[in-house]
Amino acid sequence: MATQNLKRGDGLPPAMTRLVKELARLPGIGEKTASRLAFNLLNRPRDQVIALAESLLEMKERVVLCSQCFGLSDNPRCGICGDPEREHDVICVVEGPADLMAIERARTFGGVYHVLHGAIAPLDGIGPDDLKMNELLARLSGEGAVREVIIATNATVEGEATAHYIARALKPLGVKATRLARGLPAGGDLEYSDSATLTSALNGRREL
Amino acid sequence: MATQNLKRGDGLPPAMTRLVKELARLPGIGEKTASRLAFNLLNRPRDQVIALAESLLEMKERVVLCSQCFGLSDNPRCGICGDPEREHDVICVVEGPADLMAIERARTFGGVYHVLHGAIAPLDGIGPDDLKMNELLARLSGEGAVREVIIATNATVEGEATAHYIARALKPLGVKATRLARGLPAGGDLEYSDSATLTSALNGRREL
């Protein structure tokens, strides 16, 4: 029965093969997941697939960086920078737009942001000039008095290096710089905490 | 500092929020993965995002079911059914297009297919009439003599039920029905095999 020399593809029409290939370029999506997604999309109502395709195009067309904070925006100035009810003299510095989003979700910060678009990582050849660092310094000297800069870079080696760099750069400007507290996460279990977290939690202990 | 009553969104421009929402509809993709994907797409070159969007639309526009085997195709008759070099008197019955693809990838089967688009599952209210079952029977009585029907439904309860249903329906037609062998998978480790697999492997043992 087997005719081994048969020339053949993968049994998929070219349009499906192409979709699987495009989906497999996404991070964390291998060829198997991509074809599972493609089959799922095939069985979806037409409008839903069109909605996904359109939202991709719309995102690429509309989303720009805010000229002030470099967060994502669909206007030259983002909604947060343009909001008169926010405190414009408290700037929270984050590595990326996803970090800004996480802080906004917490609904506890009422100031504005500055997005660096990365962190200092000498091993990867990323220095301050590859980030929106000069833009931050220009903003601090140019604008009205800034009361506080909250450095909210990640608690990683790169994030710490970036925080130290910013703190040092702010000294001569006379701007108060603070860093996010480190310690046990909410719901954190002592038993399963790593030593670095416990060390931060101990060092940062507060009187009750 | 905190102004808790601030009306605000998630710090994302609407176009990004929409894309995240659309991506999160995909199976196995939660909101966190969706926003990771959206940020990744945001940083991609424009062409790549357009290519993905276009492949989605193209798939939805072009892909139809083959009128003979009900596999995916971009023509009324698929490449396999239209291939004169394949053996048209051996029909392999599978549950879905992904199964067809898996068998094609093995490059060992030279016959044609019939895609049921599901399996009999009384608990989910899926009976033979919800599948391409009548189309299979019509095909077997209508076409030239079929030598063999290989029932390649899944080794699940539903797949087994479907296989038995087909075997019984084929009896009066005098068509030979076979079922895929069950046993240890390639590279399978006895130690980690489940009892059902080992039982099949023992019952189906062959003389050397």
Coordinates of C-alpha atoms in Angstrom, one line a residue:
Chain A
M1 CA 0.0 0.0 0.0
A2 CA 2.7 2.4 1.0
T3 CA 4.0 4.4 -1.9
Q4 CA 7.0 6.0 -0.2
N5 CA 8.1 8.2 -3.1
L6 CA 4.8 10.1 -3.2
K7 CA 5.6 13.8 -3.5
R8 CA 3.4 15.5 -0.9
G9 CA 3.1 18.3 1.6
D10 CA 1.7 18.1 5.1
G11 CA -1.9 17.6 4.0
L12 CA -2.7 21.2 4.6
P13 CA -3.9 23.8 2.1
P14 CA -1.2 26.5 1.6
A15 CA -3.2 29.1 3.3
M16 CA -3.3 27.1 6.5
T17 CA 0.4 26.3 6.3
R18 CA 1.2 30.0 6.0
L19 CA -1.0 30.9 9.0
V20 CA 0.7 28.2 11.1
K21 CA 4.1 29.5 10.0
E22 CA 3.2 33.1 11.0
L23 CA 1.7 32.1 14.3
A24 CA 4.8 30.0 15.1
R25 CA 6.9 33.2 15.0
L26 CA 5.2 34.4 18.2
P27 CA 7.2 33.9 21.4
G28 CA 6.5 30.8 23.3
I29 CA 4.5 29.3 20.4
G30 CA 5.9 26.3 18.7
E31 CA 4.7 24.6 15.6
K32 CA 2.3 22.3 17.5
T33 CA 0.6 25.2 19.4
A34 CA 0.5 27.2 16.2
S35 CA -1.4 24.5 14.3
R36 CA -3.7 24.0 17.3
L37 CA -4.4 27.8 17.2
A38 CA -4.9 27.7 13.4
F39 CA -7.4 24.9 13.5
N40 CA -9.2 26.7 16.3
L41 CA -9.3 29.9 14.2
L42 CA -10.6 27.9 11.2
N43 CA -13.6 26.8 13.2
R44 CA -14.4 30.3 14.5
P45 CA -17.0 32.5 13.0
R46 CA -15.7 34.7 10.3
D47 CA -16.2 38.0 12.2
Q48 CA -14.0 36.9 15.1
V49 CA -11.0 36.1 12.8
I50 CA -11.5 39.4 11.0
A51 CA -11.6 41.2 14.4
L52 CA -8.3 39.7 15.4
A53 CA -6.7 40.5 12.0
E54 CA -8.0 44.1 12.2
S55 CA -6.9 44.6 15.8
L56 CA -3.4 43.6 14.7
L57 CA -3.3 46.1 11.9
E58 CA -4.9 48.8 14.1
M59 CA -2.4 48.3 16.8
K60 CA 0.5 48.7 14.4
E61 CA -1.1 51.8 12.8
R62 CA -2.2 53.7 15.8
V63 CA 0.1 52.9 18.8
V64 CA 2.9 55.4 19.2
L65 CA 5.1 56.4 22.1
C66 CA 4.0 59.4 24.2
S67 CA 6.4 62.3 23.5
Q68 CA 6.7 63.0 27.2
C69 CA 6.8 59.7 29.1
F70 CA 7.5 57.3 26.2
G71 CA 4.6 55.1 27.4
L72 CA 2.3 53.6 24.7
S73 CA -0.3 56.0 23.4
D74 CA -2.5 56.6 20.5
N75 CA -1.9 60.3 20.7
P76 CA 1.4 62.3 20.7
R77 CA 0.7 62.8 24.4
C78 CA -0.7 59.9 26.4
G79 CA -3.8 60.0 28.6
I80 CA -1.8 59.9 31.8
C81 CA 0.5 62.8 30.9
G82 CA -2.5 64.8 29.7
D83 CA -4.5 64.2 32.8
P84 CA -4.7 67.3 35.0
E85 CA -5.8 65.3 38.0
R86 CA -2.5 63.4 38.2
E87 CA 0.4 64.7 40.2
H88 CA 2.9 65.8 37.6
D89 CA 5.7 66.4 40.1
V90 CA 6.0 62.7 41.0
I91 CA 7.6 60.6 38.3
C92 CA 7.7 56.8 38.4
V93 CA 10.5 55.4 36.3
V94 CA 9.9 51.9 34.8
E95 CA 11.7 49.7 32.4
G96 CA 8.9 49.0 30.0
P97 CA 5.2 49.7 29.1
A98 CA 4.2 46.4 30.7
D99 CA 5.6 47.6 34.1
L100 CA 3.6 50.8 33.7
M101 CA 0.5 48.7 33.1
A102 CA 1.1 46.6 36.2
I103 CA 1.4 49.7 38.4
E104 CA -1.8 51.2 36.9
R105 CA -3.6 48.0 37.6
A106 CA -2.7 48.4 41.3
R107 CA -4.7 51.7 41.2
T108 CA -2.6 53.2 44.0
F109 CA -0.2 55.5 42.2
G110 CA -1.4 59.0 41.2
G111 CA 1.7 60.5 39.6
V112 CA 3.1 60.2 36.1
Y113 CA 5.6 57.9 34.5
H114 CA 8.8 57.7 32.5
V115 CA 9.4 54.6 30.4
L116 CA 13.1 53.8 29.8
H117 CA 12.4 51.0 27.3
G118 CA 15.0 48.7 28.8
A119 CA 17.6 48.5 31.5
I120 CA 21.3 49.0 31.7
A121 CA 22.9 45.7 30.8
P122 CA 26.6 46.0 30.0
L123 CA 26.9 42.3 29.0
D124 CA 24.3 42.8 26.3
G125 CA 25.9 46.1 25.3
I126 CA 23.0 48.2 26.5
G127 CA 24.1 51.4 28.1
P128 CA 22.2 54.5 29.3
D129 CA 22.3 56.0 25.8
D130 CA 20.3 53.1 24.5
L131 CA 17.5 53.9 26.9
K132 CA 15.3 57.0 27.3
M133 CA 17.7 58.1 30.0
N134 CA 18.7 61.5 28.5
E135 CA 15.1 62.2 28.0
L136 CA 14.5 61.6 31.7
L137 CA 17.2 63.9 32.7
A138 CA 16.1 66.6 30.3
R139 CA 12.6 66.2 31.6
L140 CA 13.8 66.7 35.2
S141 CA 15.7 69.8 34.5
G142 CA 13.3 71.3 31.9
E143 CA 9.9 70.9 33.6
G144 CA 8.6 72.6 36.7
A145 CA 10.0 71.4 40.0
V146 CA 9.8 67.6 40.4
R147 CA 9.2 66.5 43.9
E148 CA 10.2 62.9 43.7
V149 CA 11.4 60.3 41.3
I150 CA 10.3 56.8 42.2
I151 CA 12.6 54.3 40.6
A152 CA 10.5 51.2 39.8
T153 CA 12.9 49.2 37.7
N154 CA 12.9 45.4 38.2
A155 CA 14.5 43.7 41.2
T156 CA 17.0 42.1 38.9
V157 CA 20.7 42.8 38.4
E158 CA 20.0 45.0 35.4
G159 CA 17.2 46.8 37.2
E160 CA 19.3 47.4 40.2
A161 CA 22.2 48.7 38.0
T162 CA 19.8 51.1 36.3
A163 CA 18.3 52.3 39.6
H164 CA 21.8 53.1 40.9
Y165 CA 22.7 54.9 37.7
I166 CA 19.5 57.1 37.9
A167 CA 20.0 57.8 41.6
R168 CA 23.6 59.0 40.9
A169 CA 22.5 61.1 38.0
L170 CA 19.7 62.7 40.1
K171 CA 22.0 63.8 43.0
P172 CA 23.4 67.0 41.3
L173 CA 19.8 67.9 40.2
G174 CA 18.7 67.9 43.9
V175 CA 15.7 65.7 43.1
K176 CA 14.6 63.2 45.7
A177 CA 15.0 59.6 44.4
T178 CA 13.2 56.6 46.0
R179 CA 13.2 52.9 45.2
L180 CA 10.4 50.4 45.4
A181 CA 10.5 48.5 48.7
R182 CA 11.7 44.9 48.6
G183 CA 10.5 42.1 50.8
L184 CA 7.9 39.3 50.9
P185 CA 5.3 39.4 48.2
A186 CA 1.7 39.5 49.2
G187 CA 0.6 36.0 50.1
G188 CA 4.3 35.1 50.3
D189 CA 5.2 32.0 52.3
L190 CA 8.4 32.3 54.4
E191 CA 9.1 28.6 53.8
Y192 CA 9.3 29.0 50.1
S193 CA 11.0 32.4 49.9
D194 CA 14.5 32.6 48.4
S195 CA 17.3 33.9 50.5
A196 CA 17.6 37.2 48.6
T197 CA 14.0 38.0 49.2
L198 CA 14.3 37.1 52.9
T199 CA 17.4 39.2 53.2
S200 CA 15.6 42.2 51.7
A201 CA 12.6 41.5 54.0
L202 CA 14.8 41.4 57.1
N203 CA 16.9 44.5 56.1
G204 CA 13.8 46.5 55.3
R205 CA 11.8 45.5 58.5
R206 CA 9.6 48.2 60.0
E207 CA 8.6 48.9 63.5
L208 CA 5.0 48.1 64.3
Chain B
M1 CA 0.1 61.0 47.0
A2 CA -2.5 58.4 46.1
T3 CA -5.6 59.7 44.5
Q4 CA -7.8 56.6 44.7
N5 CA -10.7 58.1 42.9
L6 CA -8.8 58.7 39.7
K7 CA -10.8 57.4 36.7
R8 CA -8.4 55.4 34.7
G9 CA -7.9 52.5 32.4
D10 CA -5.1 50.0 32.4
G11 CA -2.5 52.4 31.1
L12 CA -2.7 51.0 27.6
P13 CA -3.9 52.7 24.5
P14 CA -7.3 51.3 23.3
A15 CA -5.8 49.7 20.3
M16 CA -3.5 47.6 22.5
T17 CA -6.3 46.7 24.9
R18 CA -8.4 45.5 21.9
L19 CA -5.6 43.4 20.6
V20 CA -5.0 41.8 24.0
K21 CA -8.7 41.0 24.2
E22 CA -8.7 39.4 20.8
L23 CA -5.6 37.4 21.5
A24 CA -7.0 36.2 24.8
R25 CA -9.9 34.5 23.0
L26 CA -7.5 31.9 21.6
P27 CA -7.5 28.6 23.4
G28 CA -4.8 28.2 26.1
I29 CA -4.0 31.9 26.0
G30 CA -4.9 33.9 29.1
E31 CA -4.7 37.6 29.5
K32 CA -1.1 37.6 30.7
T33 CA 0.1 35.6 27.7
A34 CA -2.0 37.8 25.4
S35 CA -0.4 41.0 26.6
R36 CA 3.0 39.4 26.3
L37 CA 2.2 38.5 22.7
A38 CA 0.8 42.0 22.1
F39 CA 3.9 43.7 23.4
N40 CA 6.0 41.4 21.3
L41 CA 4.0 42.2 18.2
L42 CA 4.3 45.9 19.0
N43 CA 8.1 45.7 18.8
R44 CA 8.0 43.6 15.5
P45 CA 8.7 45.1 12.1
R46 CA 5.5 46.3 10.5
D47 CA 5.6 43.7 7.7
Q48 CA 5.6 40.8 10.1
V49 CA 2.5 42.0 11.8
I50 CA 0.8 42.7 8.4
A51 CA 1.9 39.2 7.2
L52 CA 0.2 37.6 10.3
A53 CA -3.0 39.7 9.8
E54 CA -3.1 38.8 6.1
S55 CA -2.6 35.1 6.7
L56 CA -5.5 35.1 9.1
L57 CA -7.8 36.7 6.5
E58 CA -6.5 34.6 3.7
M59 CA -7.1 31.4 5.7
K60 CA -10.7 32.4 6.4
E61 CA -11.3 33.3 2.8
R62 CA -9.6 30.4 1.0
V63 CA -9.9 27.3 3.1
V64 CA -12.9 25.1 2.3
L65 CA -13.7 21.5 2.9
C66 CA -12.9 19.0 0.1
S67 CA -16.3 17.9 -1.4
Q68 CA -15.1 14.2 -1.4
C69 CA -13.1 13.6 1.8
F70 CA -14.0 16.8 3.8
G71 CA -10.4 17.5 4.5
L72 CA -9.2 21.1 4.4
S73 CA -8.5 22.4 0.9
D74 CA -8.3 25.5 -1.1
N75 CA -10.1 23.9 -4.0
P76 CA -13.5 22.1 -4.2
R77 CA -11.4 18.9 -4.4
C78 CA -8.3 18.6 -2.3
G79 CA -4.8 17.7 -3.5
I80 CA -4.9 14.2 -2.1
C81 CA -8.3 13.3 -3.6
G82 CA -7.2 14.7 -6.9
D83 CA -3.8 12.9 -6.9
P84 CA -3.9 10.0 -9.5
E85 CA -0.9 8.4 -7.8
R86 CA -2.7 7.8 -4.5
E87 CA -4.7 4.5 -4.0
H88 CA -8.3 5.6 -4.1
D89 CA -9.5 2.2 -3.0
V90 CA -8.0 2.5 0.5
I91 CA -9.8 5.1 2.7
C92 CA -8.4 6.1 6.0
V93 CA -11.1 7.5 8.3
V94 CA -10.0 10.2 10.8
E95 CA -11.8 12.4 13.3
G96 CA -10.3 15.7 12.2
P97 CA -8.0 17.5 9.8
A98 CA -5.2 17.6 12.3
D99 CA -5.3 13.8 12.4
L100 CA -5.0 13.7 8.6
M101 CA -2.0 16.0 8.9
A102 CA -0.3 13.7 11.5
I103 CA -0.7 10.7 9.2
E104 CA 0.6 12.7 6.2
R105 CA 3.6 13.7 8.2
A106 CA 4.4 10.0 8.8
R107 CA 4.8 9.7 5.0
T108 CA 3.8 6.1 5.0
F109 CA 0.2 6.0 3.9
G110 CA -0.6 6.2 0.1
G111 CA -4.4 6.0 0.1
V112 CA -7.0 8.7 0.5
Y113 CA -8.9 10.0 3.6
H114 CA -12.3 10.7 5.0
V115 CA -12.6 13.3 7.7
L116 CA -15.5 12.8 10.1
H117 CA -15.2 16.2 11.8
G118 CA -15.7 14.8 15.3
A119 CA -16.5 11.5 17.0
I120 CA -19.6 9.9 18.4
A121 CA -20.1 11.3 22.0
P122 CA -23.6 10.5 23.3
L123 CA -22.8 12.5 26.5
D124 CA -22.2 15.6 24.5
G125 CA -25.2 14.9 22.3
I126 CA -23.0 14.1 19.2
G127 CA -24.4 11.3 17.2
P128 CA -23.5 9.9 13.7
D129 CA -25.7 12.4 12.0
D130 CA -23.6 15.2 13.4
L131 CA -20.5 13.8 11.6
K132 CA -19.7 13.2 8.0
M133 CA -20.8 9.6 8.5
N134 CA -23.6 9.4 5.9
E135 CA -21.2 11.0 3.5
L136 CA -18.7 8.1 4.2
L137 CA -21.3 5.5 3.6
A138 CA -22.5 7.2 0.4
R139 CA -19.0 7.3 -0.7
L140 CA -18.4 3.6 -0.1
S141 CA -21.5 2.5 -2.0
G142 CA -21.2 5.1 -4.7
E143 CA -17.6 4.9 -5.8
G144 CA -15.7 2.1 -7.5
A145 CA -14.9 -0.9 -5.3
V146 CA -13.2 0.2 -2.0
R147 CA -10.7 -2.4 -0.9
E148 CA -10.2 -1.4 2.7
V149 CA -11.3 1.2 5.2
I150 CA -8.7 2.0 7.8
I151 CA -10.4 3.4 10.9
A152 CA -8.0 5.8 12.4
T153 CA -10.1 7.5 15.1
N154 CA -8.4 8.3 18.4
A155 CA -7.7 5.7 21.0
T156 CA -10.3 7.4 23.3
V157 CA -13.7 6.3 24.5
E158 CA -15.3 8.4 21.8
G159 CA -12.9 7.3 19.1
E160 CA -13.5 3.6 20.0
A161 CA -17.3 4.1 19.9
T162 CA -17.0 5.7 16.5
A163 CA -14.7 2.9 15.2
H164 CA -17.2 0.3 16.3
Y165 CA -20.1 2.2 14.7
I166 CA -18.2 2.4 11.4
A167 CA -17.2 -1.3 11.5
R168 CA -20.8 -2.3 12.1
A169 CA -22.1 0.0 9.3
L170 CA -19.5 -1.4 6.9
K171 CA -20.4 -5.1 7.5
P172 CA -23.5 -5.2 5.1
L173 CA -21.5 -3.3 2.5
G174 CA -18.9 -6.1 2.4
V175 CA -16.0 -3.7 2.8
K176 CA -12.9 -4.7 4.8
A177 CA -12.5 -2.6 7.9
T178 CA -9.3 -2.3 9.9
R179 CA -8.3 -0.4 13.0
L180 CA -4.9 1.2 13.8
A181 CA -2.8 -1.0 16.0
R182 CA -2.5 -0.2 19.7
G183 CA 0.6 -0.8 21.9
L184 CA 3.7 0.9 23.1
P185 CA 4.5 4.2 21.3
A186 CA 7.9 4.5 19.7
G187 CA 10.5 5.3 22.3
G188 CA 7.9 4.1 24.9
D189 CA 9.2 3.1 28.3
L190 CA 7.5 0.1 29.9
E191 CA 8.1 1.5 33.3
Y192 CA 6.1 4.6 32.6
S193 CA 3.4 3.1 30.4
D194 CA -0.2 3.1 31.7
S195 CA -2.0 -0.2 32.2
A196 CA -4.4 0.3 29.3
T197 CA -1.4 0.7 26.9
L198 CA 0.3 -2.3 28.3
T199 CA -2.8 -4.4 28.0
S200 CA -3.2 -3.4 24.4
A201 CA 0.5 -4.1 23.8
L202 CA 0.2 -7.6 25.4
N203 CA -3.0 -8.5 23.6
G204 CA -1.7 -7.4 20.3
R205 CA 1.7 -9.1 20.6
R206 CA 3.2 -10.5 17.5
E207 CA 5.4 -13.5 16.8
L208 CA 9.0 -12.7 15.9

